[in-house]
PDB file of C-alpha atoms and ligand atoms in Angstrom:
ATOM      1  CA  MET A   1       0.000   0.000   0.000  1.00  0.00           C
ATOM      2  CA  LYS A   2       1.109   3.589  -0.701  1.00  0.00           C
ATOM      3  CA  LEU A   3       0.291   4.376   2.931  1.00  0.00           C
ATOM      4  CA  TYR A   4       3.157   2.168   4.158  1.00  0.00           C
ATOM      5  CA  ASN A   5       5.618   3.355   1.531  1.00  0.00           C
ATOM      6  CA  GLU A   6       5.626   6.728  -0.245  1.00  0.00           C
ATOM      7  CA  LEU A   7       2.873   8.159   2.017  1.00  0.00           C
ATOM      8  CA  ALA A   8       4.203   6.711   5.310  1.00  0.00           C
ATOM      9  CA  GLU A   9       5.223  10.133   6.659  1.00  0.00           C
ATOM     10  CA  TRP A  10       1.477  10.907   6.888  1.00  0.00           C
ATOM     11  CA  TRP A  11       0.746   7.921   9.158  1.00  0.00           C
ATOM     12  CA  PRO A  12       0.749  10.011  12.409  1.00  0.00           C
ATOM     13  CA  TRP A  13      -1.874  12.280  10.815  1.00  0.00           C
ATOM     14  CA  MET A  14      -4.007   9.367   9.645  1.00  0.00           C
ATOM     15  CA  SER A  15      -3.785   7.210  12.752  1.00  0.00           C
ATOM     16  CA  PRO A  16      -2.328   9.192  15.677  1.00  0.00           C
ATOM     17  CA  HIS A  17      -0.824   7.104  18.486  1.00  0.00           C
ATOM     18  CA  THR A  18      -3.123   8.770  21.033  1.00  0.00           C
ATOM     19  CA  GLU A  19      -5.999   6.760  19.509  1.00  0.00           C
ATOM     20  CA  TYR A  20      -4.329   3.496  20.627  1.00  0.00           C
ATOM     21  CA  GLU A  21      -4.189   4.050  24.404  1.00  0.00           C
ATOM     22  CA  GLU A  22      -7.380   2.168  25.264  1.00  0.00           C
ATOM     23  CA  GLU A  23      -6.697  -0.831  23.034  1.00  0.00           C
ATOM     24  CA  ALA A  24      -3.127  -1.182  24.285  1.00  0.00           C
ATOM     25  CA  SER A  25      -4.423  -1.312  27.875  1.00  0.00           C
ATOM     26  CA  LEU A  26      -7.022  -3.968  26.937  1.00  0.00           C
ATOM     27  CA  TYR A  27      -4.306  -6.070  25.237  1.00  0.00           C
ATOM     28  CA  LEU A  28      -1.989  -5.669  28.237  1.00  0.00           C
ATOM     29  CA  GLU A  29      -4.683  -6.944  30.585  1.00  0.00           C
ATOM     30  CA  ILE A  30      -5.141 -10.106  28.477  1.00  0.00           C
ATOM     31  CA  ILE A  31      -1.392 -10.651  28.001  1.00  0.00           C
ATOM     32  CA  ARG A  32      -0.812 -10.412  31.757  1.00  0.00           C
ATOM     33  CA  ARG A  33      -3.599 -12.895  32.490  1.00  0.00           C
ATOM     34  CA  TYR A  34      -1.827 -15.531  30.412  1.00  0.00           C
ATOM     35  CA  HIS A  35       1.747 -14.487  31.240  1.00  0.00           C
ATOM     36  CA  PRO A  36       1.986 -12.351  34.404  1.00  0.00           C
ATOM     37  CA  ASN A  37       5.728 -11.873  34.034  1.00  0.00           C
ATOM     38  CA  VAL A  38       6.429 -10.639  30.484  1.00  0.00           C
ATOM     39  CA  LYS A  39       9.779  -8.855  30.453  1.00  0.00           C
ATOM     40  CA  THR A  40      10.675  -8.967  26.750  1.00  0.00           C
ATOM     41  CA  ALA A  41       8.569  -8.808  23.592  1.00  0.00           C
ATOM     42  CA  VAL A  42       8.956  -8.592  19.839  1.00  0.00           C
ATOM     43  CA  GLU A  43       6.234  -7.103  17.635  1.00  0.00           C
ATOM     44  CA  PHE A  44       5.858  -8.305  14.041  1.00  0.00           C
ATOM     45  CA  GLY A  45       4.371  -5.680  11.693  1.00  0.00           C
ATOM     46  CA  ALA A  46       4.675  -2.904  14.300  1.00  0.00           C
ATOM     47  CA  GLY A  47       4.043  -0.181  11.688  1.00  0.00           C
ATOM     48  CA  GLY A  48       4.093   3.288  13.244  1.00  0.00           C
ATOM     49  CA  GLY A  49       4.610   1.710  16.676  1.00  0.00           C
ATOM     50  CA  SER A  50       1.442   3.129  18.229  1.00  0.00           C
ATOM     51  CA  ASN A  51       0.534   0.141  20.401  1.00  0.00           C
ATOM     52  CA  ALA A  52       4.196  -0.275  21.270  1.00  0.00           C
ATOM     53  CA  TYR A  53       4.282   3.328  22.519  1.00  0.00           C
ATOM     54  CA  TYR A  54       1.999   2.231  25.400  1.00  0.00           C
ATOM     55  CA  LEU A  55       3.087  -1.421  25.793  1.00  0.00           C
ATOM     56  CA  LYS A  56       6.820  -0.607  26.054  1.00  0.00           C
ATOM     57  CA  ARG A  57       6.131   1.006  29.456  1.00  0.00           C
ATOM     58  CA  HIS A  58       5.538  -2.518  30.805  1.00  0.00           C
ATOM     59  CA  PHE A  59       8.241  -4.584  29.044  1.00  0.00           C
ATOM     60  CA  ASP A  60      11.168  -4.165  26.651  1.00  0.00           C
ATOM     61  CA  MET A  61      10.108  -4.269  23.000  1.00  0.00           C
ATOM     62  CA  VAL A  62      11.877  -4.986  19.716  1.00  0.00           C
ATOM     63  CA  LEU A  63       9.810  -3.584  16.830  1.00  0.00           C
ATOM     64  CA  SER A  64       9.877  -5.092  13.343  1.00  0.00           C
ATOM     65  CA  ASP A  65       8.130  -4.253  10.086  1.00  0.00           C
ATOM     66  CA  LEU A  66       8.418  -4.911   6.369  1.00  0.00           C
ATOM     67  CA  SER A  67       8.456  -1.216   5.489  1.00  0.00           C
ATOM     68  CA  LYS A  68      11.552   0.855   6.191  1.00  0.00           C
ATOM     69  CA  GLU A  69       9.447   4.013   5.858  1.00  0.00           C
ATOM     70  CA  MET A  70       7.052   2.850   8.624  1.00  0.00           C
ATOM     71  CA  LEU A  71      10.016   1.863  10.806  1.00  0.00           C
ATOM     72  CA  GLN A  72      11.278   5.430  10.412  1.00  0.00           C
ATOM     73  CA  VAL A  73       7.902   6.739  11.660  1.00  0.00           C
ATOM     74  CA  SER A  74       8.077   4.373  14.640  1.00  0.00           C
ATOM     75  CA  ARG A  75      11.672   5.357  15.439  1.00  0.00           C
ATOM     76  CA  GLN A  76      10.491   8.923  15.955  1.00  0.00           C
ATOM     77  CA  LEU A  77       7.798   7.773  18.413  1.00  0.00           C
ATOM     78  CA  ASN A  78       9.845   5.002  20.034  1.00  0.00           C
ATOM     79  CA  PRO A  79      13.520   6.041  19.901  1.00  0.00           C
ATOM     80  CA  ASP A  80      14.164   3.825  22.931  1.00  0.00           C
ATOM     81  CA  CYS A  81      13.214   0.587  21.081  1.00  0.00           C
ATOM     82  CA  GLU A  82      15.351  -1.508  18.750  1.00  0.00           C
ATOM     83  CA  HIS A  83      13.888  -1.551  15.207  1.00  0.00           C
ATOM     84  CA  ILE A  84      14.488  -4.237  12.591  1.00  0.00           C
ATOM     85  CA  GLN A  85      13.251  -4.542   9.035  1.00  0.00           C
ATOM     86  CA  GLY A  86      11.831  -7.826   7.767  1.00  0.00           C
ATOM     87  CA  ASP A  87       8.894  -9.937   6.703  1.00  0.00           C
ATOM     88  CA  MET A  88       7.101 -11.553   9.642  1.00  0.00           C
ATOM     89  CA  ARG A  89       7.055 -14.896   7.810  1.00  0.00           C
ATOM     90  CA  SER A  90      10.832 -15.126   7.900  1.00  0.00           C
ATOM     91  CA  ILE A  91      12.360 -12.377  10.062  1.00  0.00           C
ATOM     92  CA  GLN A  92      14.990 -13.413  12.597  1.00  0.00           C
ATOM     93  CA  ALA A  93      15.088 -11.046  15.544  1.00  0.00           C
ATOM     94  CA  GLY A  94      18.149 -12.859  16.887  1.00  0.00           C
ATOM     95  CA  SER A  95      16.710 -13.718  20.309  1.00  0.00           C
ATOM     96  CA  THR A  96      13.801 -15.395  22.129  1.00  0.00           C
ATOM     97  CA  PHE A  97      11.109 -13.449  23.980  1.00  0.00           C
ATOM     98  CA  ASP A  98       8.305 -13.847  26.553  1.00  0.00           C
ATOM     99  CA  LEU A  99       5.814 -12.432  24.048  1.00  0.00           C
ATOM    100  CA  VAL A 100       5.382 -12.191  20.293  1.00  0.00           C
ATOM    101  CA  PHE A 101       2.747  -9.559  19.566  1.00  0.00           C
ATOM    102  CA  ILE A 102       1.107  -9.230  16.145  1.00  0.00           C
ATOM    103  CA  HIS A 103      -1.538  -6.557  15.710  1.00  0.00           C
ATOM    104  CA  ASP A 104      -3.529  -5.734  12.570  1.00  0.00           C
ATOM    105  CA  ALA A 105      -0.588  -6.322  10.165  1.00  0.00           C
ATOM    106  CA  ILE A 106      -1.395 -10.046  10.067  1.00  0.00           C
ATOM    107  CA  THR A 107      -4.795  -9.247   8.520  1.00  0.00           C
ATOM    108  CA  TYR A 108      -3.089  -8.636   5.145  1.00  0.00           C
ATOM    109  CA  PHE A 109      -2.408 -12.341   4.590  1.00  0.00           C
ATOM    110  CA  THR A 110      -5.043 -13.939   2.364  1.00  0.00           C
ATOM    111  CA  ASP A 111      -3.391 -17.362   2.179  1.00  0.00           C
ATOM    112  CA  THR A 112      -3.335 -19.871   5.043  1.00  0.00           C
ATOM    113  CA  GLU A 113       0.200 -20.987   4.083  1.00  0.00           C
ATOM    114  CA  ASP A 114       1.440 -17.489   4.872  1.00  0.00           C
ATOM    115  CA  LEU A 115      -0.397 -17.438   8.206  1.00  0.00           C
ATOM    116  CA  LEU A 116       1.158 -20.773   9.109  1.00  0.00           C
ATOM    117  CA  ALA A 117       4.632 -19.474   8.213  1.00  0.00           C
ATOM    118  CA  VAL A 118       4.090 -16.465  10.516  1.00  0.00           C
ATOM    119  CA  MET A 119       2.919 -18.705  13.377  1.00  0.00           C
ATOM    120  CA  LYS A 120       5.904 -21.061  12.974  1.00  0.00           C
ATOM    121  CA  ASN A 121       8.261 -18.096  12.900  1.00  0.00           C
ATOM    122  CA  ALA A 122       6.615 -16.654  16.029  1.00  0.00           C
ATOM    123  CA  LYS A 123       7.190 -19.977  17.794  1.00  0.00           C
ATOM    124  CA  LYS A 124      10.904 -19.820  16.969  1.00  0.00           C
ATOM    125  CA  HIS A 125      11.020 -16.447  18.760  1.00  0.00           C
ATOM    126  CA  LEU A 126       9.412 -17.641  22.017  1.00  0.00           C
ATOM    127  CA  LYS A 127      10.979 -18.729  25.272  1.00  0.00           C
ATOM    128  CA  GLU A 128       9.666 -21.982  26.724  1.00  0.00           C
ATOM    129  CA  ASN A 129       6.648 -20.409  28.482  1.00  0.00           C
ATOM    130  CA  GLY A 130       6.305 -17.483  26.093  1.00  0.00           C
ATOM    131  CA  ILE A 131       3.002 -16.620  24.406  1.00  0.00           C
ATOM    132  CA  LEU A 132       1.887 -15.329  21.016  1.00  0.00           C
ATOM    133  CA  PHE A 133      -0.862 -12.687  21.029  1.00  0.00           C
ATOM    134  CA  ILE A 134      -2.577 -11.991  17.677  1.00  0.00           C
ATOM    135  CA  MET A 135      -5.022  -9.153  17.163  1.00  0.00           C
ATOM    136  CA  THR A 136      -6.318  -9.687  13.635  1.00  0.00           C
ATOM    137  CA  ASP A 137      -8.987  -7.231  12.450  1.00  0.00           C
ATOM    138  CA  GLN A 138     -11.574  -9.719  11.254  1.00  0.00           C
ATOM    139  CA  PHE A 139     -13.033 -13.231  11.345  1.00  0.00           C
ATOM    140  CA  GLN A 140     -15.585 -14.746   8.988  1.00  0.00           C
ATOM    141  CA  GLU A 141     -18.075 -15.175  11.863  1.00  0.00           C
ATOM    142  CA  THR A 142     -18.077 -11.489  12.859  1.00  0.00           C
ATOM    143  CA  PHE A 143     -17.273  -9.583   9.629  1.00  0.00           C
ATOM    144  CA  ARG A 144     -19.587  -6.781   8.479  1.00  0.00           C
ATOM    145  CA  PRO A 145     -18.891  -4.594   5.393  1.00  0.00           C
ATOM    146  CA  GLY A 146     -18.255  -1.056   6.594  1.00  0.00           C
ATOM    147  CA  THR A 147     -17.158   2.506   5.948  1.00  0.00           C
ATOM    148  CA  SER A 148     -15.039   4.657   8.221  1.00  0.00           C
ATOM    149  CA  HIS A 149     -13.246   7.964   8.127  1.00  0.00           C
ATOM    150  CA  GLY A 150     -10.722   9.859  10.199  1.00  0.00           C
ATOM    151  CA  GLY A 151      -7.511  11.864  10.263  1.00  0.00           C
ATOM    152  CA  ILE A 152      -6.317  14.910  12.168  1.00  0.00           C
ATOM    153  CA  ASP A 153      -4.705  18.362  11.890  1.00  0.00           C
ATOM    154  CA  LYS A 154      -1.307  18.796  13.550  1.00  0.00           C
ATOM    155  CA  ASP A 155       1.792  20.998  13.107  1.00  0.00           C
ATOM    156  CA  GLY A 156       0.237  22.938  10.229  1.00  0.00           C
ATOM    157  CA  ARG A 157      -0.617  19.811   8.203  1.00  0.00           C
ATOM    158  CA  GLY A 158      -3.879  17.896   7.825  1.00  0.00           C
ATOM    159  CA  PHE A 159      -5.004  14.477   6.625  1.00  0.00           C
ATOM    160  CA  ARG A 160      -8.475  13.005   6.099  1.00  0.00           C
ATOM    161  CA  TYR A 161      -9.429   9.580   4.762  1.00  0.00           C
ATOM    162  CA  LEU A 162     -12.437   7.565   3.724  1.00  0.00           C
ATOM    163  CA  GLU A 163     -12.143   3.775   3.989  1.00  0.00           C
ATOM    164  CA  TRP A 164     -14.633   1.278   2.512  1.00  0.00           C
ATOM    165  CA  THR A 165     -14.347  -2.438   3.179  1.00  0.00           C
ATOM    166  CA  ASP A 166     -16.472  -4.967   1.297  1.00  0.00           C
ATOM    167  CA  ASP A 167     -16.568  -8.692   0.664  1.00  0.00           C
ATOM    168  CA  SER A 168     -17.269  -9.018  -3.055  1.00  0.00           C
ATOM    169  CA  ASP A 169     -17.141 -12.834  -3.069  1.00  0.00           C
ATOM    170  CA  PRO A 170     -18.475 -14.467   0.121  1.00  0.00           C
ATOM    171  CA  ASN A 171     -17.023 -17.788  -1.067  1.00  0.00           C
ATOM    172  CA  ASP A 172     -13.385 -16.718  -0.962  1.00  0.00           C
ATOM    173  CA  PHE A 173     -11.371 -15.802   2.128  1.00  0.00           C
ATOM    174  CA  VAL A 174     -10.645 -12.242   1.051  1.00  0.00           C
ATOM    175  CA  THR A 175     -12.124  -8.772   1.677  1.00  0.00           C
ATOM    176  CA  GLU A 176     -11.352  -5.668  -0.380  1.00  0.00           C
ATOM    177  CA  THR A 177     -10.686  -2.194   1.020  1.00  0.00           C
ATOM    178  CA  GLU A 178     -10.604   1.062  -0.953  1.00  0.00           C
ATOM    179  CA  TYR A 179      -9.173   4.295   0.492  1.00  0.00           C
ATOM    180  CA  LEU A 180      -9.359   7.963  -0.468  1.00  0.00           C
ATOM    181  CA  TYR A 181      -6.841  10.295   1.186  1.00  0.00           C
ATOM    182  CA  ILE A 182      -6.865  14.109   1.255  1.00  0.00           C
ATOM    183  CA  MET A 183      -3.663  15.779   2.487  1.00  0.00           C
ATOM    184  CA  LYS A 184      -2.935  19.435   3.250  1.00  0.00           C
ATOM    185  CA  ASN A 185       0.721  20.463   3.589  1.00  0.00           C
ATOM    186  CA  GLU A 186       2.240  23.382   5.586  1.00  0.00           C
ATOM    187  CA  LYS A 187       1.624  25.769   2.641  1.00  0.00           C
ATOM    188  CA  GLY A 188      -2.068  24.840   2.589  1.00  0.00           C
ATOM    189  CA  GLU A 189      -1.728  22.933  -0.696  1.00  0.00           C
ATOM    190  CA  ILE A 190      -4.120  20.012  -1.136  1.00  0.00           C
ATOM    191  CA  PHE A 191      -3.127  16.587  -2.492  1.00  0.00           C
ATOM    192  CA  ARG A 192      -5.405  13.622  -3.114  1.00  0.00           C
ATOM    193  CA  GLU A 193      -4.455   9.942  -3.336  1.00  0.00           C
ATOM    194  CA  SER A 194      -6.216   6.608  -3.467  1.00  0.00           C
ATOM    195  CA  ASP A 195      -5.096   3.239  -2.198  1.00  0.00           C
ATOM    196  CA  SER A 196      -6.418  -0.303  -1.958  1.00  0.00           C
ATOM    197  CA  SER A 197      -5.706  -3.492  -0.054  1.00  0.00           C
ATOM    198  CA  HIS A 198      -6.848  -7.078   0.352  1.00  0.00           C
ATOM    199  CA  SER A 199      -7.301  -8.751   3.736  1.00  0.00           C
ATOM    200  CA  GLY A 200      -7.807 -12.337   4.850  1.00  0.00           C
ATOM    201  CA  LEU A 201     -11.214 -13.421   6.134  1.00  0.00           C
ATOM    202  CA  PHE A 202     -10.888 -16.807   7.824  1.00  0.00           C
ATOM    203  CA  PRO A 203     -13.178 -18.581  10.273  1.00  0.00           C
ATOM    204  CA  MET A 204     -11.966 -18.931  13.864  1.00  0.00           C
ATOM    205  CA  ASP A 205     -11.731 -22.659  13.326  1.00  0.00           C
ATOM    206  CA  THR A 206      -9.088 -22.118  10.615  1.00  0.00           C
ATOM    207  CA  TRP A 207      -7.005 -19.945  12.975  1.00  0.00           C
ATOM    208  CA  GLU A 208      -7.319 -22.582  15.683  1.00  0.00           C
ATOM    209  CA  LYS A 209      -6.210 -25.421  13.348  1.00  0.00           C
ATOM    210  CA  LEU A 210      -3.299 -23.436  11.896  1.00  0.00           C
ATOM    211  CA  LEU A 211      -2.102 -22.503  15.372  1.00  0.00           C
ATOM    212  CA  ALA A 212      -2.356 -26.139  16.460  1.00  0.00           C
ATOM    213  CA  SER A 213      -0.209 -27.257  13.539  1.00  0.00           C
ATOM    214  CA  ALA A 214       2.371 -24.627  14.519  1.00  0.00           C
ATOM    215  CA  GLY A 215       2.378 -26.022  18.091  1.00  0.00           C
ATOM    216  CA  PHE A 216      -0.030 -23.633  19.847  1.00  0.00           C
ATOM    217  CA  ARG A 217      -3.295 -23.936  21.791  1.00  0.00           C
ATOM    218  CA  ALA A 218      -5.572 -20.980  20.879  1.00  0.00           C
ATOM    219  CA  THR A 219      -8.008 -19.106  23.132  1.00  0.00           C
ATOM    220  CA  PHE A 220     -10.244 -16.370  21.702  1.00  0.00           C
ATOM    221  CA  GLU A 221     -10.666 -13.372  23.999  1.00  0.00           C
ATOM    222  CA  ARG A 222     -13.512 -10.926  23.306  1.00  0.00           C
ATOM    223  CA  ILE A 223     -12.425  -7.280  23.231  1.00  0.00           C
ATOM    224  CA  HIS A 224     -14.790  -4.348  23.912  1.00  0.00           C
ATOM    225  CA  TYR A 225     -13.566  -0.989  22.600  1.00  0.00           C
ATOM    226  CA  THR A 226     -15.587   1.974  23.883  1.00  0.00           C
ATOM    227  CA  ALA A 227     -15.169   3.999  20.681  1.00  0.00           C
ATOM    228  CA  GLU A 228     -15.617   1.179  18.129  1.00  0.00           C
ATOM    229  CA  PRO A 229     -18.801  -0.820  17.863  1.00  0.00           C
ATOM    230  CA  GLY A 230     -18.456  -4.330  16.433  1.00  0.00           C
ATOM    231  CA  ILE A 231     -17.294  -7.693  17.671  1.00  0.00           C
ATOM    232  CA  TYR A 232     -13.560  -8.183  18.095  1.00  0.00           C
ATOM    233  CA  TYR A 233     -11.474 -11.054  19.423  1.00  0.00           C
ATOM    234  CA  GLY A 234      -7.811 -11.374  20.268  1.00  0.00           C
ATOM    235  CA  ILE A 235      -6.137 -14.773  19.967  1.00  0.00           C
ATOM    236  CA  VAL A 236      -3.897 -15.912  22.785  1.00  0.00           C
ATOM    237  CA  ALA A 237      -1.704 -18.771  21.551  1.00  0.00           C
ATOM    238  CA  GLU A 238       0.022 -20.773  24.269  1.00  0.00           C
ATOM    239  CA  GLN A 239       2.730 -23.245  23.317  1.00  0.00           C
ATOM    240  CA  ILE A 240       1.847 -26.912  23.510  1.00  0.00           C
ATOM    241  CA  PRO A 241       4.742 -28.598  25.334  1.00  0.00           C
ATOM    242  CA  ALA A 242       6.587 -31.062  23.061  1.00  0.00           C
ATOM    243  CA  GLY A 243       6.013 -34.787  23.800  1.00  0.00           C
TER     244      GLY A 243
HETATM  245  C1  SAM B 301      -1.711  -0.824  10.098  1.00  0.00           C
HETATM  246  S1  SAM B 301       0.030  -0.898  10.122  1.00  0.00           S
HETATM  247  C2  SAM B 301       0.414  -1.429  11.761  1.00  0.00           C
HETATM  248  C3  SAM B 301       0.151  -0.386  12.796  1.00  0.00           C
HETATM  249  C4  SAM B 301       0.499  -0.868  14.184  1.00  0.00           C
HETATM  250  N1  SAM B 301      -0.427  -1.915  14.588  1.00  0.00           N
HETATM  251  C5  SAM B 301       0.581   0.211  15.218  1.00  0.00           C
HETATM  252  O1  SAM B 301       0.243  -0.063  16.385  1.00  0.00           O
HETATM  253  O2  SAM B 301       1.028   1.328  14.878  1.00  0.00           O
HETATM  254  C6  SAM B 301       0.327  -2.382   9.206  1.00  0.00           C
HETATM  255  C7  SAM B 301       1.800  -2.686   8.992  1.00  0.00           C
HETATM  256  O3  SAM B 301       1.945  -4.026   8.529  1.00  0.00           O
HETATM  257  C8  SAM B 301       3.169  -4.061   7.828  1.00  0.00           C
HETATM  258  N2  SAM B 301       3.240  -5.324   7.099  1.00  0.00           N
HETATM  259  C9  SAM B 301       2.459  -5.742   6.067  1.00  0.00           C
HETATM  260  N3  SAM B 301       2.844  -6.968   5.670  1.00  0.00           N
HETATM  261  C10 SAM B 301       3.899  -7.332   6.462  1.00  0.00           C
HETATM  262  C11 SAM B 301       4.740  -8.487   6.520  1.00  0.00           C
HETATM  263  N4  SAM B 301       4.578  -9.514   5.675  1.00  0.00           N
HETATM  264  N5  SAM B 301       5.714  -8.530   7.470  1.00  0.00           N
HETATM  265  C12 SAM B 301       5.895  -7.482   8.312  1.00  0.00           C
HETATM  266  N6  SAM B 301       5.129  -6.363   8.294  1.00  0.00           N
HETATM  267  C13 SAM B 301       4.149  -6.279   7.381  1.00  0.00           C
HETATM  268  C14 SAM B 301       3.090  -2.811   6.964  1.00  0.00           C
HETATM  269  O4  SAM B 301       4.371  -2.436   6.476  1.00  0.00           O
HETATM  270  C15 SAM B 301       2.501  -1.815   7.964  1.00  0.00           C
HETATM  271  O5  SAM B 301       3.497  -1.040   8.591  1.00  0.00           O
END
């Protein structure tokens, strides 16, 4: 997507980190219930690092992402964290952790083989009692087509977007999202861009089976955001001891 590449500098105007405080605290509560003593974590697909900005107060975090432009945005917000570039299917963070956290970035995979590769790679990054926490945006059971908008003004610049997500073929495992962006720079000049993405739409049962074949036992935890109606679940994946 253009948003994660040539338009990445606009990310803090599209999705300011202050909008992530509540969700980060809900995730922390779940993480602590399953692992009360997380000291180290790696995030795959950390993007602008907005969740990490709140989570890093509770444990050390290494932040990884495919896009070097998004890592640059996160470095400005999280200069105290190590940043590494790589694909979450294959990245090697060079250590093991108490927690692997994957937020909405995992939603972009539309193929179960890719999801399985991510899960297997997450397992390689976990200490013996470490957990994987996945916060995908959507499941087949709860998906509703929808439209949203947002963006803010800050430091003399402004950004607004319209986002429309639909499921054109209910028989595949893919949803389509179209975006319109309007940007205003410091001189007041207006620019317009469009973008599009595909996301995976799998039933919970598929997630559970994939996690099991990667060596995890999955538990679905319902999440209630005050500002966002809809039904959301996080997946806590605990490692199944070998043998
Ligand atoms: C919506 S942003 C993540 C925002 C993040 N959750 C936060 O708290 O700021 C999605 C990110 O997923 C990253 N991404 C997409 N595919 C990826 C992959 N295969 N491996 C790693 N990162 C990926 C994109 O580069 C982008 O930065």
